Amino acid sequence: MSAPALAEKTIVIVGLGKIGSLYAACYGQAGHRIRTVDIGDGADWERVAQVPDPSAVDAWVVATPTVTHLAVVEEILRRQPDARVLLEKPACYPEDLAGLGHTVRRHPRARIIVNDVYSHSEAVQRFAASVRDLAGFDPIRKITVEFTKNREFDVANGRFVDTQYGEAGYEGFHMLSILRAILPSAAYRAYLRTVPSSVTAEMRVRTMAPGIPEVELYTSSTGAIAFPELAGFAFPEKVSEDFIAPSAIPYGSEFRYRFADVELFSGKHVTLVFEPFFGADPDHKNVHAVHIRDTAAPARHFRIAVNHFKEALLTQLDLLQHLDEGTTVVRPAEHRFLAALGSAMFTGIFPHTTENEKFARIGSEA
Ligand SMILES: NC(=O)c1ccc[n+]([C@@H]2O[C@H](COP(=O)([O-])OP(=O)(O)OC[C@H]3O[C@@H](n4cnc5c(N)ncnc54)[C@H](O)[C@@H]3O)[C@@H](O)[C@H]2O)c1
């Protein structure tokens, strides 16, 4: 799916750090007029309140630290009550979710979308379509999603330190976007209300609940790979030898082991592997593959070449222009689910469990 053609817009990017700079580059290259706000150096203005003529702004991007999101969104809506806002994820910290809901209700003409790269990814959409085709007559038994990278270098430099959602805050939203693409919507809503059977500190979340397939989400920011067998076959031999066979991505490596695997009752697997050409293709970040493996038939696969970050930003900017007034896509249930995972990792108790349902599987798996 190619990005929609866009007329030139005036876009104000609030927060010109690592992520805000990517927005500026993407929208600038697409021919939009970019203005910037950052309390640090190098932006056009320091505060939203200084932006002249806010009614001429077509869209705002909020890419400041998560803790400031609610205050920044409020400031924007004070200046432009019918603003179109693309908000970085997480939308806010859990304690601000009610406040964000209140702010949205006080501005019934605003449109707010929380950035959701994976739900707009052509790779995810084509993978989900393959799963739907096959699962029509061969139901899903298990879904496994893994997002592993060694982020210890980033953490040493103060990035990827989420004090509220914890490990769930980095990749959890992306993993839920993939699950949302695969499961029918009623099953997905049911999943968000489940109590996992276990949650561990590196974040392995296992769920077995009536009416939905078994689901296992796993993410590690220390580079510890959990499921080498489910997607390791898709990578070049050198990558398999160096990282996947030892199940450990070393400190400082840029290698990311990310996949979503759907196992059907027949034993067939449909697997989306992100960036499988690491080390073999200079553009590896923009090439993904879907593999269909069957014990009874030869394996097949197809590739999807797409810069899904860029494509999602352009698609969501276009969406913002066409949304009805008052439409927001914030997904508070996902935020609450991930916040509960974060708190389970710290306390061993999932907040919406009763005494009898408590689970305390903290630490590594036995
Ligand atoms: N979508 C993704 O995959 C993804 C990945 C990483 C981070 N993020 C999210 O992006 C957001 C920004 O993360 P980052 O890594 O770019 O952070 P960053 O620290 O690199 O940049 C934040 C910038 O905001 C500025 N800032 C802080 N408060 C401000 C305010 N009140 N008004 C204006 N500017 C202000 C800072 O000076 C800084 O330049 C966070 O919400 C984070 O969770 C999303």
Short mmCIF file of C-alpha atoms and ligand atoms in Angstrom, two decimals:
data_model
loop_
_atom_site.label_atom_id
_atom_site.label_comp_id
_atom_site.label_asym_id
_atom_site.label_seq_id
_atom_site.Cartn_x
_atom_site.Cartn_y
_atom_site.Cartn_z
CA MET A 1 0.00 0.00 0.00
CA SER A 2 1.59 3.28 -1.00
CA ALA A 3 1.28 6.40 1.15
CA PRO A 4 -1.55 8.73 0.19
CA ALA A 5 -0.71 11.93 -1.71
CA LEU A 6 -0.95 14.95 0.59
CA ALA A 7 -1.41 18.66 0.00
CA GLU A 8 1.11 20.83 1.86
CA LYS A 9 0.22 21.20 5.54
CA THR A 10 1.61 23.27 8.36
CA ILE A 11 2.73 20.83 11.03
CA VAL A 12 4.02 21.84 14.44
CA ILE A 13 6.22 19.27 16.12
CA VAL A 14 6.39 19.64 19.88
CA GLY A 15 9.46 17.88 21.30
CA LEU A 16 12.34 17.72 18.83
CA GLY A 17 14.25 14.83 20.41
CA LYS A 18 14.97 11.43 18.96
CA ILE A 19 11.41 10.67 17.80
CA GLY A 20 10.32 14.26 17.03
CA SER A 21 13.31 14.61 14.65
CA LEU A 22 12.09 11.52 12.74
CA TYR A 23 8.67 13.16 12.30
CA ALA A 24 10.33 16.40 11.14
CA ALA A 25 12.42 14.50 8.56
CA CYS A 26 9.50 12.38 7.33
CA TYR A 27 6.98 15.22 6.99
CA GLY A 28 9.63 17.65 5.69
CA GLN A 29 10.60 15.18 2.93
CA ALA A 30 6.91 14.79 2.08
CA GLY A 31 6.81 18.53 1.36
CA HIS A 32 5.02 19.82 4.45
CA ARG A 33 5.85 23.07 6.25
CA ILE A 34 7.49 22.08 9.54
CA ARG A 35 7.56 24.28 12.65
CA THR A 36 9.05 23.13 15.94
CA VAL A 37 8.62 23.69 19.68
CA ASP A 38 11.17 22.45 22.21
CA ILE A 39 12.21 23.70 25.63
CA GLY A 40 15.81 22.95 24.58
CA ASP A 41 17.85 24.70 21.86
CA GLY A 42 17.28 24.59 18.13
CA ALA A 43 13.49 24.87 17.80
CA ASP A 44 11.38 27.75 16.44
CA TRP A 45 9.71 28.31 19.82
CA GLU A 46 10.18 27.08 23.38
CA ARG A 47 6.52 26.68 24.28
CA VAL A 48 3.24 25.90 22.55
CA ALA A 49 1.90 29.19 23.93
CA GLN A 50 4.38 31.07 21.68
CA VAL A 51 3.18 29.54 18.39
CA PRO A 52 1.61 32.43 16.45
CA ASP A 53 -1.74 31.96 14.72
CA PRO A 54 -2.54 28.44 16.00
CA SER A 55 -5.68 28.33 13.85
CA ALA A 56 -3.37 28.04 10.80
CA VAL A 57 -1.82 24.82 12.13
CA ASP A 58 -3.08 21.74 10.24
CA ALA A 59 -1.65 19.16 12.64
CA TRP A 60 0.37 18.97 15.84
CA VAL A 61 2.77 16.18 16.75
CA VAL A 62 3.47 15.61 20.46
CA ALA A 63 6.83 13.85 20.87
CA THR A 64 7.86 15.16 24.28
CA PRO A 65 8.62 12.76 27.17
CA THR A 66 5.51 10.73 28.14
CA VAL A 67 5.20 12.41 31.54
CA THR A 68 4.50 15.76 29.79
CA HIS A 69 1.96 14.50 27.21
CA LEU A 70 -1.23 15.48 29.06
CA ALA A 71 0.03 19.01 29.85
CA VAL A 72 1.21 19.55 26.26
CA VAL A 73 -2.08 18.26 24.76
CA GLU A 74 -4.04 20.55 27.12
CA GLU A 75 -1.87 23.51 26.09
CA ILE A 76 -2.48 22.76 22.39
CA LEU A 77 -6.26 22.42 22.86
CA ARG A 78 -6.36 25.67 24.84
CA ARG A 79 -4.80 27.40 21.81
CA GLN A 80 -6.76 25.47 19.14
CA PRO A 81 -9.82 23.64 20.51
CA ASP A 82 -10.42 21.73 17.26
CA ALA A 83 -6.75 20.76 16.86
CA ARG A 84 -5.63 17.63 15.05
CA VAL A 85 -3.03 15.95 17.25
CA LEU A 86 -0.78 12.97 16.57
CA LEU A 87 0.40 11.91 20.01
CA GLU A 88 3.42 9.65 20.57
CA LYS A 89 2.82 6.46 22.47
CA PRO A 90 2.18 5.84 25.31
CA ALA A 91 -0.62 8.45 25.21
CA CYS A 92 0.25 9.29 28.83
CA TYR A 93 1.12 7.61 32.10
CA PRO A 94 -1.67 5.53 33.69
CA GLU A 95 -2.48 8.10 36.37
CA ASP A 96 -3.17 10.68 33.64
CA LEU A 97 -5.55 8.50 31.58
CA ALA A 98 -8.66 9.81 33.37
CA GLY A 99 -7.35 13.38 32.98
CA LEU A 100 -6.77 12.81 29.26
CA GLY A 101 -10.33 11.48 28.91
CA HIS A 102 -11.62 14.58 30.71
CA THR A 103 -9.59 16.89 28.45
CA VAL A 104 -10.94 15.11 25.35
CA ARG A 105 -14.54 15.49 26.59
CA ARG A 106 -14.00 19.21 27.24
CA HIS A 107 -12.83 19.62 23.61
CA PRO A 108 -15.48 17.84 21.56
CA ARG A 109 -14.09 19.14 18.27
CA ALA A 110 -10.52 17.89 18.76
CA ARG A 111 -9.14 14.87 16.87
CA ILE A 112 -6.39 12.89 18.58
CA ILE A 113 -4.59 9.80 17.32
CA VAL A 114 -1.96 7.94 19.31
CA ASN A 115 0.85 6.88 16.99
CA ASP A 116 0.44 3.20 16.16
CA VAL A 117 3.08 2.20 13.60
CA TYR A 118 2.38 -1.51 13.59
CA SER A 119 -1.36 -1.30 12.97
CA HIS A 120 -0.66 0.74 9.82
CA SER A 121 2.19 -1.53 8.71
CA GLU A 122 1.62 -3.22 5.37
CA ALA A 123 3.72 -6.14 6.69
CA VAL A 124 1.33 -6.63 9.63
CA GLN A 125 -1.77 -6.17 7.49
CA ARG A 126 -0.65 -8.74 4.90
CA PHE A 127 0.39 -11.17 7.64
CA ALA A 128 -3.02 -10.77 9.36
CA ALA A 129 -4.78 -11.34 6.01
CA SER A 130 -2.81 -14.61 5.51
CA VAL A 131 -3.74 -15.73 9.02
CA ARG A 132 -7.43 -14.92 8.43
CA ASP A 133 -7.44 -16.87 5.14
CA LEU A 134 -5.97 -19.99 6.73
CA ALA A 135 -7.70 -19.77 10.11
CA GLY A 136 -11.14 -19.83 8.42
CA PHE A 137 -10.95 -23.65 8.28
CA ASP A 138 -7.96 -24.33 10.59
CA PRO A 139 -8.42 -22.42 13.87
CA ILE A 140 -5.62 -20.65 15.72
CA ARG A 141 -4.11 -22.67 18.56
CA LYS A 142 -1.45 -20.28 19.77
CA ILE A 143 -0.10 -16.81 19.03
CA THR A 144 3.46 -15.96 20.05
CA VAL A 145 4.93 -12.48 19.63
CA GLU A 146 8.55 -11.69 20.53
CA PHE A 147 10.31 -8.30 20.40
CA THR A 148 13.87 -8.64 21.68
CA LYS A 149 16.79 -6.23 21.47
CA ASN A 150 19.73 -5.46 23.72
CA ARG A 151 18.91 -1.92 24.88
CA GLU A 152 21.40 -1.80 27.74
CA PHE A 153 23.45 0.81 25.84
CA ASP A 154 20.34 3.02 25.43
CA VAL A 155 19.42 2.52 29.09
CA ALA A 156 22.97 3.54 30.13
CA ASN A 157 22.31 6.77 28.22
CA GLY A 158 18.94 7.39 29.88
CA ARG A 159 16.71 6.15 27.03
CA PHE A 160 14.09 3.42 27.37
CA VAL A 161 13.68 3.99 31.08
CA ASP A 162 9.94 3.88 31.71
CA THR A 163 9.17 4.23 35.39
CA GLN A 164 5.45 3.44 35.00
CA TYR A 165 4.83 0.87 32.27
CA GLY A 166 8.28 -0.67 32.76
CA GLU A 167 9.35 -3.18 30.11
CA ALA A 168 5.72 -3.23 28.85
CA GLY A 169 5.98 0.43 27.80
CA TYR A 170 8.64 -0.04 25.11
CA GLU A 171 7.41 -2.86 22.92
CA GLY A 172 4.10 -3.76 24.62
CA PHE A 173 2.05 -1.34 22.52
CA HIS A 174 3.60 -2.67 19.31
CA MET A 175 2.95 -6.28 20.32
CA LEU A 176 -0.68 -5.47 21.16
CA SER A 177 -1.10 -3.79 17.74
CA ILE A 178 -0.08 -7.07 16.09
CA LEU A 179 -2.43 -9.09 18.30
CA ARG A 180 -5.24 -6.62 17.51
CA ALA A 181 -4.59 -7.19 13.79
CA ILE A 182 -4.83 -10.99 14.14
CA LEU A 183 -7.69 -11.56 16.59
CA PRO A 184 -11.37 -10.85 15.84
CA SER A 185 -12.29 -7.64 17.71
CA ALA A 186 -14.50 -9.36 20.35
CA ALA A 187 -11.69 -11.83 21.15
CA TYR A 188 -9.17 -8.98 21.33
CA ARG A 189 -11.36 -7.01 23.74
CA ALA A 190 -11.73 -10.19 25.83
CA TYR A 191 -7.93 -10.58 25.83
CA LEU A 192 -7.49 -7.09 27.30
CA ARG A 193 -9.76 -8.15 30.19
CA THR A 194 -7.90 -11.42 30.93
CA VAL A 195 -5.63 -12.06 33.86
CA PRO A 196 -2.43 -13.64 32.51
CA SER A 197 -1.46 -17.01 33.94
CA SER A 198 2.04 -15.63 34.47
CA VAL A 199 4.09 -12.46 33.98
CA THR A 200 7.85 -12.53 34.45
CA ALA A 201 10.37 -9.74 34.93
CA GLU A 202 11.90 -9.82 31.44
CA MET A 203 8.23 -9.70 30.42
CA ARG A 204 6.90 -13.02 29.32
CA VAL A 205 3.11 -12.83 29.46
CA ARG A 206 1.24 -16.11 29.09
CA THR A 207 -2.52 -16.13 28.75
CA MET A 208 -4.93 -19.04 28.49
CA ALA A 209 -8.54 -17.91 28.56
CA PRO A 210 -11.82 -19.30 27.25
CA GLY A 211 -12.86 -18.14 23.79
CA ILE A 212 -9.42 -16.92 22.69
CA PRO A 213 -6.32 -18.79 21.51
CA GLU A 214 -3.37 -19.22 23.84
CA VAL A 215 -1.28 -16.04 23.67
CA GLU A 216 2.32 -15.49 24.71
CA LEU A 217 3.95 -12.08 24.46
CA TYR A 218 7.65 -11.78 25.18
CA THR A 219 10.01 -8.84 25.14
CA SER A 220 13.51 -8.42 26.49
CA SER A 221 15.67 -5.30 26.48
CA THR A 222 18.71 -7.25 27.67
CA GLY A 223 18.92 -9.24 24.45
CA ALA A 224 17.75 -12.59 25.88
CA ILE A 225 15.97 -14.40 23.02
CA ALA A 226 13.10 -16.65 24.14
CA PHE A 227 11.89 -18.42 20.98
CA PRO A 228 14.88 -19.04 18.68
CA GLU A 229 13.04 -21.94 17.01
CA LEU A 230 10.03 -19.90 15.89
CA ALA A 231 11.78 -17.39 13.61
CA GLY A 232 15.52 -18.18 13.70
CA PHE A 233 15.26 -20.07 10.38
CA ALA A 234 14.43 -16.82 8.55
CA PHE A 235 17.75 -15.09 9.23
CA PRO A 236 21.12 -15.41 7.43
CA GLU A 237 23.39 -18.16 8.76
CA LYS A 238 25.84 -15.70 10.35
CA VAL A 239 23.07 -13.97 12.32
CA SER A 240 21.76 -17.35 13.48
CA GLU A 241 25.22 -18.39 14.63
CA ASP A 242 26.12 -15.10 16.30
CA PHE A 243 22.86 -14.20 18.05
CA ILE A 244 20.03 -16.68 17.66
CA ALA A 245 21.72 -20.02 18.45
CA PRO A 246 23.22 -18.60 21.68
CA SER A 247 19.83 -16.85 22.34
CA ALA A 248 21.72 -13.74 23.39
CA ILE A 249 22.09 -10.43 21.57
CA PRO A 250 25.23 -8.76 22.91
CA TYR A 251 25.55 -5.25 24.40
CA GLY A 252 25.74 -2.56 21.72
CA SER A 253 24.44 -4.74 18.87
CA GLU A 254 21.72 -3.22 16.67
CA PHE A 255 20.21 -6.63 15.90
CA ARG A 256 16.48 -6.91 16.70
CA TYR A 257 14.72 -10.27 16.94
CA ARG A 258 11.06 -9.50 16.29
CA PHE A 259 8.39 -11.84 15.02
CA ALA A 260 4.76 -12.83 15.40
CA ASP A 261 3.94 -16.50 14.96
CA VAL A 262 0.48 -18.02 14.62
CA GLU A 263 0.21 -21.76 15.10
CA LEU A 264 -2.94 -23.33 13.67
CA PHE A 265 -4.56 -26.51 14.98
CA SER A 266 -3.22 -28.48 11.98
CA GLY A 267 0.33 -27.64 13.11
CA LYS A 268 0.80 -25.11 10.30
CA HIS A 269 2.66 -21.90 11.25
CA VAL A 270 2.21 -18.44 9.75
CA THR A 271 5.14 -16.28 10.88
CA LEU A 272 5.81 -12.60 10.32
CA VAL A 273 9.52 -11.90 10.70
CA PHE A 274 10.65 -8.29 10.90
CA GLU A 275 13.97 -7.29 9.35
CA PRO A 276 15.19 -10.82 8.54
CA PHE A 277 18.00 -9.58 6.27
CA PHE A 278 20.05 -7.98 9.04
CA GLY A 279 23.69 -8.05 8.01
CA ALA A 280 22.82 -9.07 4.43
CA ASP A 281 20.97 -6.02 3.06
CA PRO A 282 21.89 -2.39 3.84
CA ASP A 283 18.15 -1.57 3.73
CA HIS A 284 17.27 -4.49 6.04
CA LYS A 285 15.15 -2.28 8.34
CA ASN A 286 12.60 -1.89 5.55
CA VAL A 287 12.23 -5.50 4.44
CA HIS A 288 10.02 -8.01 6.27
CA ALA A 289 8.80 -11.52 5.43
CA VAL A 290 5.79 -13.75 6.03
CA HIS A 291 6.54 -17.50 6.12
CA ILE A 292 3.90 -20.22 5.89
CA ARG A 293 5.23 -23.55 7.11
CA ASP A 294 3.34 -26.80 6.93
CA THR A 295 4.45 -30.30 7.80
CA ALA A 296 2.42 -31.62 4.83
CA ALA A 297 3.40 -29.10 2.11
CA PRO A 298 6.51 -27.19 1.03
CA ALA A 299 7.15 -23.97 2.94
CA ARG A 300 6.36 -20.70 1.17
CA HIS A 301 7.09 -17.10 1.97
CA PHE A 302 6.64 -13.59 0.64
CA ARG A 303 8.53 -10.37 1.32
CA ILE A 304 7.12 -6.96 2.12
CA ALA A 305 9.45 -4.03 1.45
CA VAL A 306 8.13 -1.03 3.38
CA ASN A 307 9.39 1.69 5.71
CA HIS A 308 6.47 1.19 8.06
CA PHE A 309 7.42 4.00 10.45
CA LYS A 310 7.36 6.54 7.63
CA GLU A 311 4.26 5.05 6.04
CA ALA A 312 2.37 5.07 9.35
CA LEU A 313 3.23 8.74 9.97
CA LEU A 314 1.93 9.74 6.53
CA THR A 315 -1.19 7.58 6.79
CA GLN A 316 -2.04 8.92 10.25
CA LEU A 317 -1.51 12.52 9.14
CA ASP A 318 -3.95 11.86 6.31
CA LEU A 319 -6.38 10.15 8.73
CA LEU A 320 -6.26 13.19 11.04
CA GLN A 321 -7.37 15.42 8.15
CA HIS A 322 -10.41 13.22 7.46
CA LEU A 323 -11.54 12.24 10.96
CA ASP A 324 -14.86 13.63 12.16
CA GLU A 325 -14.61 16.23 14.88
CA GLY A 326 -14.38 14.68 18.32
CA THR A 327 -12.85 11.40 17.11
CA THR A 328 -9.99 10.08 19.19
CA VAL A 329 -7.98 6.88 18.92
CA VAL A 330 -6.26 6.63 22.29
CA ARG A 331 -7.03 2.99 23.28
CA PRO A 332 -7.17 3.45 27.08
CA ALA A 333 -7.91 -0.29 27.62
CA GLU A 334 -4.50 -1.13 26.10
CA HIS A 335 -2.80 1.44 28.31
CA ARG A 336 -4.50 0.01 31.41
CA PHE A 337 -3.61 -3.56 30.39
CA LEU A 338 0.07 -2.66 29.91
CA ALA A 339 0.16 -0.58 33.09
CA ALA A 340 -1.21 -3.62 34.93
CA LEU A 341 1.59 -5.76 33.42
CA GLY A 342 4.15 -3.16 34.55
CA SER A 343 2.75 -3.19 38.05
CA ALA A 344 2.55 -7.02 38.09
CA MET A 345 6.25 -7.10 37.27
CA PHE A 346 6.95 -4.88 40.27
CA THR A 347 4.48 -6.35 42.79
CA GLY A 348 3.54 -9.78 41.49
CA ILE A 349 -0.14 -8.83 41.61
CA PHE A 350 -2.24 -7.98 38.58
CA PRO A 351 -4.35 -5.02 39.74
CA HIS A 352 -7.70 -6.31 38.52
CA THR A 353 -7.28 -9.77 40.08
CA THR A 354 -9.15 -10.87 43.18
CA GLU A 355 -7.29 -12.39 46.14
CA ASN A 356 -7.79 -15.90 44.69
CA GLU A 357 -6.48 -14.96 41.29
CA LYS A 358 -3.20 -13.48 42.47
CA PHE A 359 -0.19 -14.71 40.65
CA ALA A 360 3.32 -14.08 41.73
CA ARG A 361 5.56 -15.44 39.03
CA ILE A 362 8.23 -12.75 39.17
CA GLY A 363 11.79 -13.41 38.07
CA SER A 364 12.99 -15.81 35.45
CA GLU A 365 11.07 -18.87 34.43
CA ALA A 366 11.72 -22.07 36.37
N1 LIG B 1 6.80 5.01 18.61
C1 LIG B 1 7.91 4.48 19.12
O1 LIG B 1 8.34 3.40 18.73
C2 LIG B 1 8.67 5.24 20.19
C3 LIG B 1 10.01 4.93 20.42
C4 LIG B 1 10.69 5.68 21.37
C5 LIG B 1 10.02 6.69 22.07
N2 LIG B 1 8.70 6.94 21.84
C6 LIG B 1 7.96 8.00 22.58
O2 LIG B 1 8.30 9.26 22.03
C7 LIG B 1 8.27 10.27 23.04
C8 LIG B 1 9.60 11.04 22.99
O3 LIG B 1 10.67 10.13 23.17
P1 LIG B 1 12.17 10.50 22.70
O4 LIG B 1 12.97 9.26 22.89
O5 LIG B 1 12.15 11.18 21.37
O6 LIG B 1 12.57 11.57 23.84
P2 LIG B 1 13.75 12.66 23.78
O7 LIG B 1 14.15 12.87 25.22
O8 LIG B 1 14.80 12.27 22.79
O9 LIG B 1 13.04 13.99 23.24
C9 LIG B 1 12.07 14.71 23.97
C10 LIG B 1 12.22 16.19 23.59
O10 LIG B 1 11.12 16.92 24.18
C11 LIG B 1 11.63 18.15 24.70
N3 LIG B 1 10.67 18.60 25.72
C12 LIG B 1 10.52 18.13 26.99
N4 LIG B 1 9.46 18.74 27.58
C13 LIG B 1 8.95 19.61 26.68
C14 LIG B 1 7.85 20.52 26.70
N5 LIG B 1 7.06 20.63 27.77
N6 LIG B 1 7.61 21.27 25.59
C15 LIG B 1 8.41 21.16 24.49
N7 LIG B 1 9.47 20.31 24.42
C16 LIG B 1 9.73 19.54 25.50
C17 LIG B 1 13.02 17.83 25.19
O11 LIG B 1 13.83 18.99 25.27
C18 LIG B 1 13.50 16.84 24.10
O12 LIG B 1 14.16 17.52 23.03
C19 LIG B 1 8.00 9.53 24.35
O13 LIG B 1 6.62 9.61 24.65
C20 LIG B 1 8.37 8.08 24.04
O14 LIG B 1 7.62 7.15 24.79
C21 LIG B 1 8.02 6.25 20.91
#
